[in-house]
PDB file of C-alpha atoms in Angstrom:
ATOM      1  CA  UNK A   1     -35.420 -26.534 -13.534  1.00 62.00           C
ATOM      2  CA  UNK A   2     -38.537 -25.600 -15.485  1.00 74.00           C
ATOM      3  CA  UNK A   3     -38.526 -22.349 -17.452  1.00 81.00           C
ATOM      4  CA  UNK A   4     -42.174 -21.870 -16.602  1.00 84.00           C
ATOM      5  CA  UNK A   5     -41.649 -20.032 -13.358  1.00 84.00           C
ATOM      6  CA  UNK A   6     -43.009 -16.926 -11.524  1.00 89.00           C
ATOM      7  CA  UNK A   7     -40.101 -14.809 -12.789  1.00 89.00           C
ATOM      8  CA  UNK A   8     -41.361 -11.659 -11.134  1.00 90.00           C
ATOM      9  CA  UNK A   9     -41.471 -13.277  -7.725  1.00 88.00           C
ATOM     10  CA  UNK A  10     -38.012 -14.883  -8.230  1.00 85.00           C
ATOM     11  CA  UNK A  11     -36.339 -11.644  -9.124  1.00 86.00           C
ATOM     12  CA  UNK A  12     -38.127  -9.732  -6.357  1.00 87.00           C
ATOM     13  CA  UNK A  13     -36.804 -12.242  -3.847  1.00 85.00           C
ATOM     14  CA  UNK A  14     -33.274 -11.882  -5.274  1.00 83.00           C
ATOM     15  CA  UNK A  15     -33.610  -8.030  -5.078  1.00 81.00           C
ATOM     16  CA  UNK A  16     -34.702  -8.278  -1.430  1.00 77.00           C
ATOM     17  CA  UNK A  17     -31.634 -10.384  -0.633  1.00 74.00           C
ATOM     18  CA  UNK A  18     -29.360  -7.854  -2.209  1.00 69.00           C
ATOM     19  CA  UNK A  19     -30.951  -5.049  -0.170  1.00 67.00           C
ATOM     20  CA  UNK A  20     -30.220  -7.052   3.034  1.00 68.00           C
ATOM     21  CA  UNK A  21     -26.509  -7.540   2.242  1.00 72.00           C
ATOM     22  CA  UNK A  22     -23.939  -6.014   4.401  1.00 84.00           C
ATOM     23  CA  UNK A  23     -22.021  -3.405   2.448  1.00 90.00           C
ATOM     24  CA  UNK A  24     -18.188  -3.468   2.867  1.00 95.00           C
ATOM     25  CA  UNK A  25     -18.236   0.156   4.002  1.00 96.00           C
ATOM     26  CA  UNK A  26     -20.944  -0.541   6.649  1.00 95.00           C
ATOM     27  CA  UNK A  27     -18.725  -3.355   8.012  1.00 94.00           C
ATOM     28  CA  UNK A  28     -15.781  -1.100   8.253  1.00 97.00           C
ATOM     29  CA  UNK A  29     -17.864   1.708   9.917  1.00 97.00           C
ATOM     30  CA  UNK A  30     -19.083  -0.788  12.416  1.00 96.00           C
ATOM     31  CA  UNK A  31     -15.535  -1.842  13.216  1.00 96.00           C
ATOM     32  CA  UNK A  32     -14.449   1.797  13.697  1.00 97.00           C
ATOM     33  CA  UNK A  33     -17.439   2.344  16.003  1.00 97.00           C
ATOM     34  CA  UNK A  34     -16.620  -0.713  18.017  1.00 97.00           C
ATOM     35  CA  UNK A  35     -12.985   0.563  18.350  1.00 97.00           C
ATOM     36  CA  UNK A  36     -14.240   3.888  19.753  1.00 97.00           C
ATOM     37  CA  UNK A  37     -13.398   6.048  16.759  1.00 97.00           C
ATOM     38  CA  UNK A  38     -16.596   8.042  16.987  1.00 97.00           C
ATOM     39  CA  UNK A  39     -15.116  11.238  15.488  1.00 97.00           C
ATOM     40  CA  UNK A  40     -13.728   9.359  12.529  1.00 97.00           C
ATOM     41  CA  UNK A  41     -17.127   7.650  11.911  1.00 97.00           C
ATOM     42  CA  UNK A  42     -19.052  10.974  12.166  1.00 97.00           C
ATOM     43  CA  UNK A  43     -16.695  12.811   9.817  1.00 98.00           C
ATOM     44  CA  UNK A  44     -16.461   9.862   7.473  1.00 98.00           C
ATOM     45  CA  UNK A  45     -20.293   9.793   7.131  1.00 97.00           C
ATOM     46  CA  UNK A  46     -20.246  13.533   6.625  1.00 98.00           C
ATOM     47  CA  UNK A  47     -17.658  13.165   3.803  1.00 98.00           C
ATOM     48  CA  UNK A  48     -19.642  10.365   2.284  1.00 98.00           C
ATOM     49  CA  UNK A  49     -22.710  12.646   2.209  1.00 97.00           C
ATOM     50  CA  UNK A  50     -20.895  15.316   0.254  1.00 98.00           C
ATOM     51  CA  UNK A  51     -20.982  14.296  -3.392  1.00 97.00           C
ATOM     52  CA  UNK A  52     -18.305  16.890  -4.227  1.00 97.00           C
ATOM     53  CA  UNK A  53     -15.738  14.602  -2.447  1.00 98.00           C
ATOM     54  CA  UNK A  54     -14.906  11.843  -4.870  1.00 98.00           C
ATOM     55  CA  UNK A  55     -14.974   8.160  -4.181  1.00 98.00           C
ATOM     56  CA  UNK A  56     -11.283   7.957  -5.042  1.00 98.00           C
ATOM     57  CA  UNK A  57     -10.396  10.605  -2.410  1.00 98.00           C
ATOM     58  CA  UNK A  58     -12.330   8.870   0.295  1.00 98.00           C
ATOM     59  CA  UNK A  59     -10.892   5.477  -0.630  1.00 98.00           C
ATOM     60  CA  UNK A  60      -7.359   6.815  -0.663  1.00 98.00           C
ATOM     61  CA  UNK A  61      -7.652   8.640   2.609  1.00 97.00           C
ATOM     62  CA  UNK A  62      -9.273   5.541   4.310  1.00 98.00           C
ATOM     63  CA  UNK A  63      -6.061   3.609   3.406  1.00 97.00           C
ATOM     64  CA  UNK A  64      -4.061   6.188   5.521  1.00 96.00           C
ATOM     65  CA  UNK A  65      -5.984   4.899   8.617  1.00 96.00           C
ATOM     66  CA  UNK A  66      -5.631   1.240   7.392  1.00 96.00           C
ATOM     67  CA  UNK A  67      -9.227   0.897   6.326  1.00 97.00           C
ATOM     68  CA  UNK A  68      -9.222  -0.712   2.865  1.00 97.00           C
ATOM     69  CA  UNK A  69     -12.437  -0.004   0.875  1.00 97.00           C
ATOM     70  CA  UNK A  70     -12.491   0.249  -2.851  1.00 97.00           C
ATOM     71  CA  UNK A  71     -13.936   3.214  -4.798  1.00 97.00           C
ATOM     72  CA  UNK A  72     -16.674   0.937  -6.142  1.00 96.00           C
ATOM     73  CA  UNK A  73     -17.679  -0.077  -2.556  1.00 96.00           C
ATOM     74  CA  UNK A  74     -17.858   3.533  -1.670  1.00 97.00           C
ATOM     75  CA  UNK A  75     -19.992   4.283  -4.745  1.00 96.00           C
ATOM     76  CA  UNK A  76     -22.324   1.353  -3.858  1.00 92.00           C
ATOM     77  CA  UNK A  77     -22.680   2.707  -0.306  1.00 94.00           C
ATOM     78  CA  UNK A  78     -23.513   6.185  -1.603  1.00 96.00           C
ATOM     79  CA  UNK A  79     -26.080   4.875  -4.089  1.00 93.00           C
ATOM     80  CA  UNK A  80     -27.725   2.660  -1.474  1.00 88.00           C
ATOM     81  CA  UNK A  81     -27.879   5.593   0.850  1.00 89.00           C
ATOM     82  CA  UNK A  82     -29.330   8.024  -1.529  1.00 92.00           C
ATOM     83  CA  UNK A  83     -26.236  10.210  -1.908  1.00 95.00           C
ATOM     84  CA  UNK A  84     -25.621   9.331  -5.552  1.00 93.00           C
ATOM     85  CA  UNK A  85     -27.815   7.959  -8.333  1.00 91.00           C
ATOM     86  CA  UNK A  86     -26.882   4.650  -9.946  1.00 79.00           C
TER      87      UNK A  86
END
């Protein structure tokens, strides 16, 4: 591979791919929706939108309903959705 490339276009394309990725939490939210857990989804999104509720608390409580999502996945979701700054 040549080092003489259009670096800007290459990283812009990579960034666009990352923006299109499915976040783990979105996948789990979609599963909950498809299983009919509308109240859970609504209140989970409400909790995610409240920055005073920590990523750890959300991750821990999700485990009680057998939804395994790491703190970092929750943080990424919150950053991507404008709740937290990265």
